Coordinates of C-alpha atoms in Angstrom, one line a residue:
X1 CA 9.5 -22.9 8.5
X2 CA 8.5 -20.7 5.6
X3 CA 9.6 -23.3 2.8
X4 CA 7.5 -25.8 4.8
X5 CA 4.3 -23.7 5.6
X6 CA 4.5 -22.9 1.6
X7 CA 5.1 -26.7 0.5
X8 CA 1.5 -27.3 2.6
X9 CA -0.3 -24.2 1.7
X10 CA 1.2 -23.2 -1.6
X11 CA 0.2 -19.4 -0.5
X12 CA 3.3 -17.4 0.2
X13 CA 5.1 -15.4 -2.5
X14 CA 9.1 -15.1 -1.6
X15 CA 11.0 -12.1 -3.3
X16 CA 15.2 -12.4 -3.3
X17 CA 15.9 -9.9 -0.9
X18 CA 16.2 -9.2 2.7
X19 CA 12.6 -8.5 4.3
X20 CA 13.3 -5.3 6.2
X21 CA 12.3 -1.6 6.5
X22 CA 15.0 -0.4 3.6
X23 CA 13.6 -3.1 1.4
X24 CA 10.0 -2.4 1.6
X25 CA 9.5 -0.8 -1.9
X26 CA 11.3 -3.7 -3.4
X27 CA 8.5 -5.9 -1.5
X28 CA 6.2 -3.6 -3.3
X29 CA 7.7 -4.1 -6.9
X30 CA 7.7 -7.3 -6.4
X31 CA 3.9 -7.5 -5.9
X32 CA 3.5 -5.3 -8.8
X33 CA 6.0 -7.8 -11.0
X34 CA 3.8 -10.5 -9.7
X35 CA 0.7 -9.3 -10.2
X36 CA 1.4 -8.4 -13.8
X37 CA 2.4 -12.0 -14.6
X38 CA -0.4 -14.1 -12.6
X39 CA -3.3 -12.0 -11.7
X40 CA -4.5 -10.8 -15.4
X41 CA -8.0 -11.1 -14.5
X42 CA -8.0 -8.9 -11.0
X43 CA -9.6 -5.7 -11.1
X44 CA -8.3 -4.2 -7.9
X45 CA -5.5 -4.8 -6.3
X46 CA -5.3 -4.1 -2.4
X47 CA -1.4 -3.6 -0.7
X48 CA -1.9 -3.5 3.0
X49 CA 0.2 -4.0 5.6
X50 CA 0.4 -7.1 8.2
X51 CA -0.7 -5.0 11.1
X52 CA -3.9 -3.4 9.3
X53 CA -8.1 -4.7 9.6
X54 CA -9.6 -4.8 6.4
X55 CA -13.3 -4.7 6.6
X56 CA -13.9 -6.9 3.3
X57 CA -17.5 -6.0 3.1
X58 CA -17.2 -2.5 3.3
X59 CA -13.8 -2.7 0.6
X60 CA -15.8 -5.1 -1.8
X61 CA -19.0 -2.4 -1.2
X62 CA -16.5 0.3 -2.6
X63 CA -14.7 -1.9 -5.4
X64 CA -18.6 -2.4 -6.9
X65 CA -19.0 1.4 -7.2
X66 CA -15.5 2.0 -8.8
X67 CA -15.7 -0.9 -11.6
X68 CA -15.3 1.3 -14.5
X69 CA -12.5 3.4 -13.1
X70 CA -9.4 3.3 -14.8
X71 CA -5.6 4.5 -13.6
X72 CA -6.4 4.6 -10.0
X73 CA -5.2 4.5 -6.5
X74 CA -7.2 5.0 -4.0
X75 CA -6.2 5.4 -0.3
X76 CA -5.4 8.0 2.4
X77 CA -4.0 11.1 0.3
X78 CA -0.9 12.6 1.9
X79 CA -0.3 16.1 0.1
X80 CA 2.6 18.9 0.3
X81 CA 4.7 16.2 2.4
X82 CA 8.4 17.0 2.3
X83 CA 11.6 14.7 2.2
X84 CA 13.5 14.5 5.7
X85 CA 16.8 15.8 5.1
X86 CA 18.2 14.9 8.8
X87 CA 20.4 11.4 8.5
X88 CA 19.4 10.4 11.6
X89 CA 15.7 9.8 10.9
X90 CA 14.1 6.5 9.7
X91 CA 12.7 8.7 6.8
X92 CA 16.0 10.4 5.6
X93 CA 16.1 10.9 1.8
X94 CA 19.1 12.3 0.5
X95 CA 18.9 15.1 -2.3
X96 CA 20.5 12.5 -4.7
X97 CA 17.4 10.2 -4.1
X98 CA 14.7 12.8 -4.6
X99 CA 16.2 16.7 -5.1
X100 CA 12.2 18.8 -5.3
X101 CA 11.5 20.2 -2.3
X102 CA 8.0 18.5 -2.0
X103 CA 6.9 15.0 -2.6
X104 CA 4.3 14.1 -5.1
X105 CA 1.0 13.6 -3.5
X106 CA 1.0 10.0 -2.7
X107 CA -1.2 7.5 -0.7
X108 CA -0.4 6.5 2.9
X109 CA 1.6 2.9 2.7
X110 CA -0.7 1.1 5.2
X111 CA -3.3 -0.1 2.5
X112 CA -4.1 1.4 -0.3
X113 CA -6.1 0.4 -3.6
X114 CA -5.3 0.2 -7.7
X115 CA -7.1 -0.2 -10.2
X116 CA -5.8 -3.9 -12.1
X117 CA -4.6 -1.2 -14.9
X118 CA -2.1 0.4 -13.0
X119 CA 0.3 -2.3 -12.5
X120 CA 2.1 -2.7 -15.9
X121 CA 3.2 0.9 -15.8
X122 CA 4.1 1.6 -12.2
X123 CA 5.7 -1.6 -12.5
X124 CA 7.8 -0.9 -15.2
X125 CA 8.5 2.5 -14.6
X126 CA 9.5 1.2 -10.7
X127 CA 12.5 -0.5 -12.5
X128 CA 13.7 3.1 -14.3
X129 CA 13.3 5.5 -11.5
X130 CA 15.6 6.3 -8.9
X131 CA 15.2 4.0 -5.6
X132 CA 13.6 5.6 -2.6
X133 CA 12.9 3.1 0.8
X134 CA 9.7 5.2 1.7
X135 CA 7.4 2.7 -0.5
X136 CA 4.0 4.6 -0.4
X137 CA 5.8 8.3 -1.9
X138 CA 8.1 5.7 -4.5
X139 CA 5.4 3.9 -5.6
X140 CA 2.1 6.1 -5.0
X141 CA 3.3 9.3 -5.6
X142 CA 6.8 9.5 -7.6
X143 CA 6.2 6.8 -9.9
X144 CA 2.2 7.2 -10.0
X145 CA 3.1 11.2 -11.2
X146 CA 5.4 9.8 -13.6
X147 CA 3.4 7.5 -15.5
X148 CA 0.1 9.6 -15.1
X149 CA -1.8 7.7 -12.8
X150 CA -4.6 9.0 -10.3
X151 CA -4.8 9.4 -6.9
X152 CA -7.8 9.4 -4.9
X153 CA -8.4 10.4 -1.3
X154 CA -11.1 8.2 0.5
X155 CA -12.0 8.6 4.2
X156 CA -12.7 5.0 5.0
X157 CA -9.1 4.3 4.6
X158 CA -8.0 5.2 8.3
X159 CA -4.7 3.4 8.2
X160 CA -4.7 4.2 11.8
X161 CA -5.9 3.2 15.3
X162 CA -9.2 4.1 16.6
X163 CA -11.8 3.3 19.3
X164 CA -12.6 -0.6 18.8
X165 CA -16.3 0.0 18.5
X166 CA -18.9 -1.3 15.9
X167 CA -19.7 2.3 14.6
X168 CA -16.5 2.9 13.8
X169 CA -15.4 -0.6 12.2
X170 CA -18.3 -0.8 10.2
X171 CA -17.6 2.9 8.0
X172 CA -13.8 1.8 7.9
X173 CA -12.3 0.0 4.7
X174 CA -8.5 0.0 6.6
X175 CA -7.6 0.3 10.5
X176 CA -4.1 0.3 11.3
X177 CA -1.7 -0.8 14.2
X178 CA -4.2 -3.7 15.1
X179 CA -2.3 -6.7 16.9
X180 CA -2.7 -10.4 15.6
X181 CA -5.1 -11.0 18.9
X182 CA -7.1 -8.1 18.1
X183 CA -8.1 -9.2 14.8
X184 CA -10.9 -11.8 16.0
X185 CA -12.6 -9.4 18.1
X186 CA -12.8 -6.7 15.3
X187 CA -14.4 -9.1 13.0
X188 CA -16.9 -10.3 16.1
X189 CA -17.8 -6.5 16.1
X190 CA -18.3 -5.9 12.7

């Protein structure tokens, strides 16, 4: 279904891995590794999530303010999180993977924003750096820190649920957990 949906459409980028929760940082180099190789002239680049509401206007309303900013990724800033040691959880990182006691600050994986410039080095720096599933604190916050690359915390990116009502969507940039269904009736609102 995918090969034929992508023989009409020519829209859908496959990486060779398995799509699953484990995998999701190498979905995210991927895009990265992409982006550097057929994107040269973007100036932003926005990872989101399938279940997220972007309000275009309001993100393309903050892209114009930001065009001269260079090395940056903008997004919910999560700050002084620490690595779950239980092997139980979803989230467990072993010390192996990451030993410091605290994560780098790093932006919330639901959507977040870069500057075009940032690619190249997080990308290439991704492929050196020791694997981690937990995508945002890999990519936004270990490998960000590593190559010297800004993060910026901006309200409008909510990456979560909240009352479906026109005040509210119209200040968003992000809303998270939204249903396939939903999506019409947010942008009717907006």
């Amino acid at each position: 279904a995918i090969s034929a949906e992508n023989y009409m459409y020519n829209d859908i980028i496959r990486g060779k891995f398995v799509d699953s929760y484990n995998n999701l940082t190498l979905k995210t180099i991927s895009m990265l590794e992409w982006v550097n190789e057929n994107c040269p002239k973007a100036s932003f680049i926005l990872k989101t999530d399938d279940d997220m509401f972007i309000n275009v206007p309001k993100l393309l309303q903050f892209i114009e303010k930001k065009q001269s900013d260079k090395r940056t990724i903008y997004g919910r800033l999560a700050k002084k999180w620490k690595p779950i040691r239980n092997k139980k959880s979803k989230y467990y990182v072993s010390p192996e993977q990451y030993r410091p006691p605290i994560f780098p600050a790093f932006t919330t994986g639901p959507a977040y924003l870069m500057t075009r410039d940032c690619t190249k080095d997080l990308y290439a720096k991704a492929l050196n750096e020791t694997y981690l599933k937990l995508e945002d604190v890999y990519t936004t916050g270990i490998v960000a820190q590593a190559v010297g690359i800004k993060r910026v915390h901006v309200n409008e990116f909510l990456n979560r649920r909240i009352a479906f009502n026109a005040c509210n969507i119209k200040k968003a940039i992000s809303l998270h957990m939204i249903k396939p269904t939903e999506e019409i009736d947010l942008w009717k609102k907006l």
